[in-house]
Amino acid sequence: MSAPLLEVRGDRTIERVRTIAGAYLFRGDDVFKCLRELSVGQKCRVALAWMALQGVNTLILDEPTNHLDIQSQEELQSVLVQFDGTILFVTH
C-alpha cells in the first residue's frame, strides 16, 4: 500500500492539509491520491511540500525543472523566492 499525499496527524487538521496541498496545486480529490498514482512532477511538488513542513533551511535542487510543466515551474519559482534558507541549484 502506498502512502497518502499528505497525512492528517498531530496539529494538521484536514483543512490545514488541504490548504497545504492547494498551495502546491493539488485540487479536489487529488489530495486523497496515493503517491504511486502521481506523475513525476506531482511527486516533486509533494517532496517540496514535505520539506516545507519539516522546516528545513537548505534546499539542494538537482535539475528541479526537468519534469515540471510551465505552471509548476512558475509555482516553484515563486516558492523559491519566498524561501529564507540556502538554495543549491544544480544544472548540467
Short mmCIF file of N, CA and C in Angstrom, two decimals:
data_model
loop_
_atom_site.label_atom_id
_atom_site.label_comp_id
_atom_site.label_asym_id
_atom_site.label_seq_id
_atom_site.Cartn_x
_atom_site.Cartn_y
_atom_site.Cartn_z
N MET A 1 0.84 -1.18 0.00
CA MET A 1 0.00 0.00 0.00
C MET A 1 0.89 1.24 0.00
N SER A 2 0.55 2.21 -0.78
CA SER A 2 1.30 3.45 -0.90
C SER A 2 0.78 4.47 0.10
N ALA A 3 1.65 5.38 0.53
CA ALA A 3 1.27 6.42 1.49
C ALA A 3 0.40 7.47 0.81
N PRO A 4 -0.50 8.09 1.59
CA PRO A 4 -1.29 9.19 1.03
C PRO A 4 -0.43 10.40 0.78
N LEU A 5 -0.92 11.30 -0.05
CA LEU A 5 -0.22 12.52 -0.41
C LEU A 5 0.25 13.27 0.83
N LEU A 6 -0.64 13.64 1.69
CA LEU A 6 -0.33 14.29 2.96
C LEU A 6 -1.21 13.67 4.03
N GLU A 7 -0.66 13.41 5.18
CA GLU A 7 -1.41 12.77 6.24
C GLU A 7 -1.97 13.79 7.23
N VAL A 8 -3.16 13.51 7.73
CA VAL A 8 -3.74 14.31 8.80
C VAL A 8 -3.27 13.68 10.10
N ARG A 9 -2.45 14.41 10.84
CA ARG A 9 -1.96 13.89 12.11
C ARG A 9 -1.44 15.06 12.95
N GLY A 10 -1.36 14.83 14.23
CA GLY A 10 -0.87 15.88 15.12
C GLY A 10 -1.71 17.14 15.00
N ASP A 11 -1.05 18.27 14.72
CA ASP A 11 -1.76 19.54 14.62
C ASP A 11 -2.26 19.82 13.20
N ARG A 12 -2.14 18.85 12.31
CA ARG A 12 -2.59 19.04 10.93
C ARG A 12 -4.04 18.58 10.78
N THR A 13 -4.94 19.53 10.75
CA THR A 13 -6.34 19.23 10.52
C THR A 13 -6.54 19.00 9.02
N ILE A 14 -7.69 18.47 8.66
CA ILE A 14 -7.98 18.24 7.25
C ILE A 14 -7.97 19.56 6.49
N GLU A 15 -8.43 20.63 7.12
CA GLU A 15 -8.42 21.94 6.46
C GLU A 15 -6.98 22.40 6.21
N ARG A 16 -6.11 22.20 7.18
CA ARG A 16 -4.70 22.59 7.04
C ARG A 16 -4.03 21.78 5.94
N VAL A 17 -4.29 20.47 5.90
CA VAL A 17 -3.70 19.61 4.87
C VAL A 17 -4.18 20.03 3.49
N ARG A 18 -5.47 20.33 3.34
CA ARG A 18 -6.00 20.76 2.05
C ARG A 18 -5.43 22.11 1.64
N THR A 19 -5.19 23.01 2.59
CA THR A 19 -4.58 24.30 2.31
C THR A 19 -3.16 24.12 1.82
N ILE A 20 -2.40 23.27 2.49
CA ILE A 20 -1.02 22.99 2.08
C ILE A 20 -1.01 22.36 0.69
N ALA A 21 -1.85 21.36 0.48
CA ALA A 21 -1.91 20.69 -0.83
C ALA A 21 -2.32 21.67 -1.92
N GLY A 22 -3.26 22.56 -1.63
CA GLY A 22 -3.71 23.55 -2.60
C GLY A 22 -2.60 24.52 -2.98
N ALA A 23 -1.74 24.85 -2.02
CA ALA A 23 -0.62 25.74 -2.30
C ALA A 23 0.36 25.12 -3.29
N TYR A 24 0.34 23.79 -3.38
CA TYR A 24 1.22 23.08 -4.32
C TYR A 24 0.44 22.52 -5.50
N LEU A 25 -0.70 23.18 -5.79
CA LEU A 25 -1.53 22.91 -6.98
C LEU A 25 -2.26 21.58 -6.98
N PHE A 26 -2.53 21.01 -5.82
CA PHE A 26 -3.34 19.80 -5.73
C PHE A 26 -4.76 20.24 -5.40
N ARG A 27 -5.71 19.86 -6.22
CA ARG A 27 -7.09 20.30 -6.08
C ARG A 27 -8.03 19.11 -5.91
N GLY A 28 -9.16 19.37 -5.29
CA GLY A 28 -10.22 18.37 -5.17
C GLY A 28 -9.75 17.06 -4.58
N ASP A 29 -10.13 15.96 -5.24
CA ASP A 29 -9.80 14.62 -4.75
C ASP A 29 -8.34 14.25 -4.95
N ASP A 30 -7.57 15.10 -5.65
CA ASP A 30 -6.14 14.82 -5.82
C ASP A 30 -5.42 14.68 -4.48
N VAL A 31 -5.93 15.36 -3.46
CA VAL A 31 -5.26 15.29 -2.15
C VAL A 31 -5.40 13.92 -1.50
N PHE A 32 -6.32 13.09 -2.00
CA PHE A 32 -6.51 11.75 -1.44
C PHE A 32 -5.79 10.66 -2.23
N LYS A 33 -5.10 11.03 -3.31
CA LYS A 33 -4.38 10.05 -4.12
C LYS A 33 -3.17 9.50 -3.37
N CYS A 34 -2.83 8.28 -3.68
CA CYS A 34 -1.60 7.69 -3.15
C CYS A 34 -0.42 8.16 -4.00
N LEU A 35 0.75 8.15 -3.43
CA LEU A 35 1.94 8.62 -4.14
C LEU A 35 2.18 7.88 -5.45
N ARG A 36 1.91 6.58 -5.47
CA ARG A 36 2.17 5.79 -6.69
C ARG A 36 1.29 6.22 -7.86
N GLU A 37 0.20 6.93 -7.57
CA GLU A 37 -0.73 7.38 -8.61
C GLU A 37 -0.34 8.73 -9.21
N LEU A 38 0.69 9.38 -8.67
CA LEU A 38 1.05 10.73 -9.10
C LEU A 38 2.09 10.71 -10.21
N SER A 39 2.08 11.78 -11.01
CA SER A 39 3.10 11.94 -12.05
C SER A 39 4.42 12.34 -11.40
N VAL A 40 5.48 12.34 -12.18
CA VAL A 40 6.79 12.74 -11.66
C VAL A 40 6.75 14.17 -11.15
N GLY A 41 6.14 15.07 -11.91
CA GLY A 41 6.03 16.47 -11.49
C GLY A 41 5.26 16.62 -10.20
N GLN A 42 4.17 15.86 -10.07
CA GLN A 42 3.38 15.91 -8.85
C GLN A 42 4.18 15.38 -7.66
N LYS A 43 4.95 14.33 -7.88
CA LYS A 43 5.78 13.79 -6.80
C LYS A 43 6.83 14.81 -6.35
N CYS A 44 7.36 15.58 -7.30
CA CYS A 44 8.32 16.63 -6.96
C CYS A 44 7.65 17.69 -6.09
N ARG A 45 6.42 18.04 -6.42
CA ARG A 45 5.69 19.03 -5.61
C ARG A 45 5.40 18.49 -4.22
N VAL A 46 5.11 17.20 -4.11
CA VAL A 46 4.90 16.58 -2.79
C VAL A 46 6.19 16.66 -1.98
N ALA A 47 7.32 16.39 -2.62
CA ALA A 47 8.60 16.46 -1.92
C ALA A 47 8.87 17.88 -1.42
N LEU A 48 8.56 18.88 -2.22
CA LEU A 48 8.74 20.27 -1.80
C LEU A 48 7.82 20.61 -0.63
N ALA A 49 6.58 20.15 -0.70
CA ALA A 49 5.63 20.40 0.40
C ALA A 49 6.12 19.73 1.68
N TRP A 50 6.60 18.51 1.57
CA TRP A 50 7.10 17.77 2.73
C TRP A 50 8.27 18.52 3.37
N MET A 51 9.21 18.99 2.53
CA MET A 51 10.36 19.73 3.07
C MET A 51 9.92 21.02 3.74
N ALA A 52 8.95 21.69 3.16
CA ALA A 52 8.45 22.93 3.75
C ALA A 52 7.85 22.65 5.13
N LEU A 53 7.15 21.53 5.26
CA LEU A 53 6.55 21.18 6.55
C LEU A 53 7.59 20.78 7.59
N GLN A 54 8.75 20.32 7.15
CA GLN A 54 9.81 19.91 8.07
C GLN A 54 10.59 21.10 8.61
N GLY A 55 10.43 22.25 7.98
CA GLY A 55 11.13 23.45 8.43
C GLY A 55 12.61 23.46 8.06
N VAL A 56 12.97 22.85 6.93
CA VAL A 56 14.36 22.83 6.51
C VAL A 56 14.81 24.24 6.13
N ASN A 57 16.12 24.49 6.24
CA ASN A 57 16.64 25.80 5.86
C ASN A 57 17.65 25.71 4.72
N THR A 58 17.80 24.51 4.14
CA THR A 58 18.69 24.31 2.99
C THR A 58 17.98 23.42 1.97
N LEU A 59 17.98 23.86 0.73
CA LEU A 59 17.43 23.07 -0.36
C LEU A 59 18.55 22.76 -1.35
N ILE A 60 18.66 21.50 -1.74
CA ILE A 60 19.58 21.11 -2.80
C ILE A 60 18.70 20.60 -3.94
N LEU A 61 18.68 21.33 -5.03
CA LEU A 61 17.81 21.02 -6.15
C LEU A 61 18.65 20.61 -7.36
N ASP A 62 18.52 19.36 -7.78
CA ASP A 62 19.27 18.83 -8.92
C ASP A 62 18.33 18.77 -10.11
N GLU A 63 18.51 19.69 -11.06
CA GLU A 63 17.67 19.75 -12.25
C GLU A 63 16.18 19.76 -11.87
N PRO A 64 15.76 20.67 -11.01
CA PRO A 64 14.40 20.61 -10.47
C PRO A 64 13.29 20.87 -11.47
N THR A 65 13.59 21.47 -12.60
CA THR A 65 12.51 21.81 -13.54
C THR A 65 12.41 20.85 -14.72
N ASN A 66 13.24 19.82 -14.76
CA ASN A 66 13.24 18.90 -15.90
C ASN A 66 11.89 18.27 -16.19
N HIS A 67 11.16 17.89 -15.17
CA HIS A 67 9.91 17.15 -15.38
C HIS A 67 8.68 17.96 -14.99
N LEU A 68 8.83 19.27 -14.89
CA LEU A 68 7.71 20.11 -14.48
C LEU A 68 7.10 20.82 -15.69
N ASP A 69 5.78 20.95 -15.67
CA ASP A 69 5.12 21.73 -16.71
C ASP A 69 5.33 23.22 -16.41
N ILE A 70 4.94 24.08 -17.32
CA ILE A 70 5.18 25.53 -17.18
C ILE A 70 4.55 26.07 -15.90
N GLN A 71 3.32 25.70 -15.62
CA GLN A 71 2.63 26.19 -14.42
C GLN A 71 3.39 25.77 -13.15
N SER A 72 3.86 24.52 -13.12
CA SER A 72 4.61 24.04 -11.95
C SER A 72 5.95 24.75 -11.82
N GLN A 73 6.60 25.04 -12.95
CA GLN A 73 7.87 25.78 -12.92
C GLN A 73 7.67 27.17 -12.35
N GLU A 74 6.61 27.84 -12.76
CA GLU A 74 6.32 29.18 -12.26
C GLU A 74 6.00 29.14 -10.77
N GLU A 75 5.27 28.14 -10.34
CA GLU A 75 4.95 28.00 -8.91
C GLU A 75 6.22 27.74 -8.11
N LEU A 76 7.10 26.88 -8.64
CA LEU A 76 8.38 26.62 -7.98
C LEU A 76 9.18 27.90 -7.82
N GLN A 77 9.23 28.70 -8.86
CA GLN A 77 9.96 29.97 -8.80
C GLN A 77 9.40 30.88 -7.71
N SER A 78 8.09 30.99 -7.63
CA SER A 78 7.50 31.87 -6.61
C SER A 78 7.74 31.35 -5.21
N VAL A 79 7.74 30.04 -5.03
CA VAL A 79 8.02 29.46 -3.71
C VAL A 79 9.49 29.68 -3.34
N LEU A 80 10.40 29.49 -4.30
CA LEU A 80 11.82 29.66 -4.01
C LEU A 80 12.18 31.10 -3.67
N VAL A 81 11.51 32.06 -4.28
CA VAL A 81 11.75 33.48 -3.98
C VAL A 81 11.41 33.76 -2.51
N GLN A 82 10.42 33.09 -1.98
CA GLN A 82 9.99 33.30 -0.60
C GLN A 82 10.82 32.51 0.41
N PHE A 83 11.62 31.56 -0.05
CA PHE A 83 12.40 30.69 0.85
C PHE A 83 13.51 31.49 1.51
N ASP A 84 13.59 31.43 2.84
CA ASP A 84 14.57 32.20 3.60
C ASP A 84 15.91 31.51 3.75
N GLY A 85 15.99 30.25 3.42
CA GLY A 85 17.23 29.50 3.63
C GLY A 85 18.17 29.56 2.43
N THR A 86 19.08 28.61 2.40
CA THR A 86 20.08 28.50 1.34
C THR A 86 19.56 27.55 0.26
N ILE A 87 19.79 27.93 -1.00
CA ILE A 87 19.38 27.09 -2.13
C ILE A 87 20.61 26.76 -2.96
N LEU A 88 20.88 25.47 -3.13
CA LEU A 88 21.93 25.00 -4.03
C LEU A 88 21.22 24.43 -5.25
N PHE A 89 21.37 25.10 -6.38
CA PHE A 89 20.64 24.78 -7.60
C PHE A 89 21.62 24.16 -8.59
N VAL A 90 21.48 22.87 -8.90
CA VAL A 90 22.41 22.16 -9.77
C VAL A 90 21.82 22.02 -11.16
N THR A 91 22.56 22.44 -12.18
CA THR A 91 22.15 22.23 -13.56
C THR A 91 23.34 21.68 -14.35
N HIS A 92 23.05 21.06 -15.45
CA HIS A 92 24.11 20.47 -16.25
C HIS A 92 24.18 21.16 -17.60
#
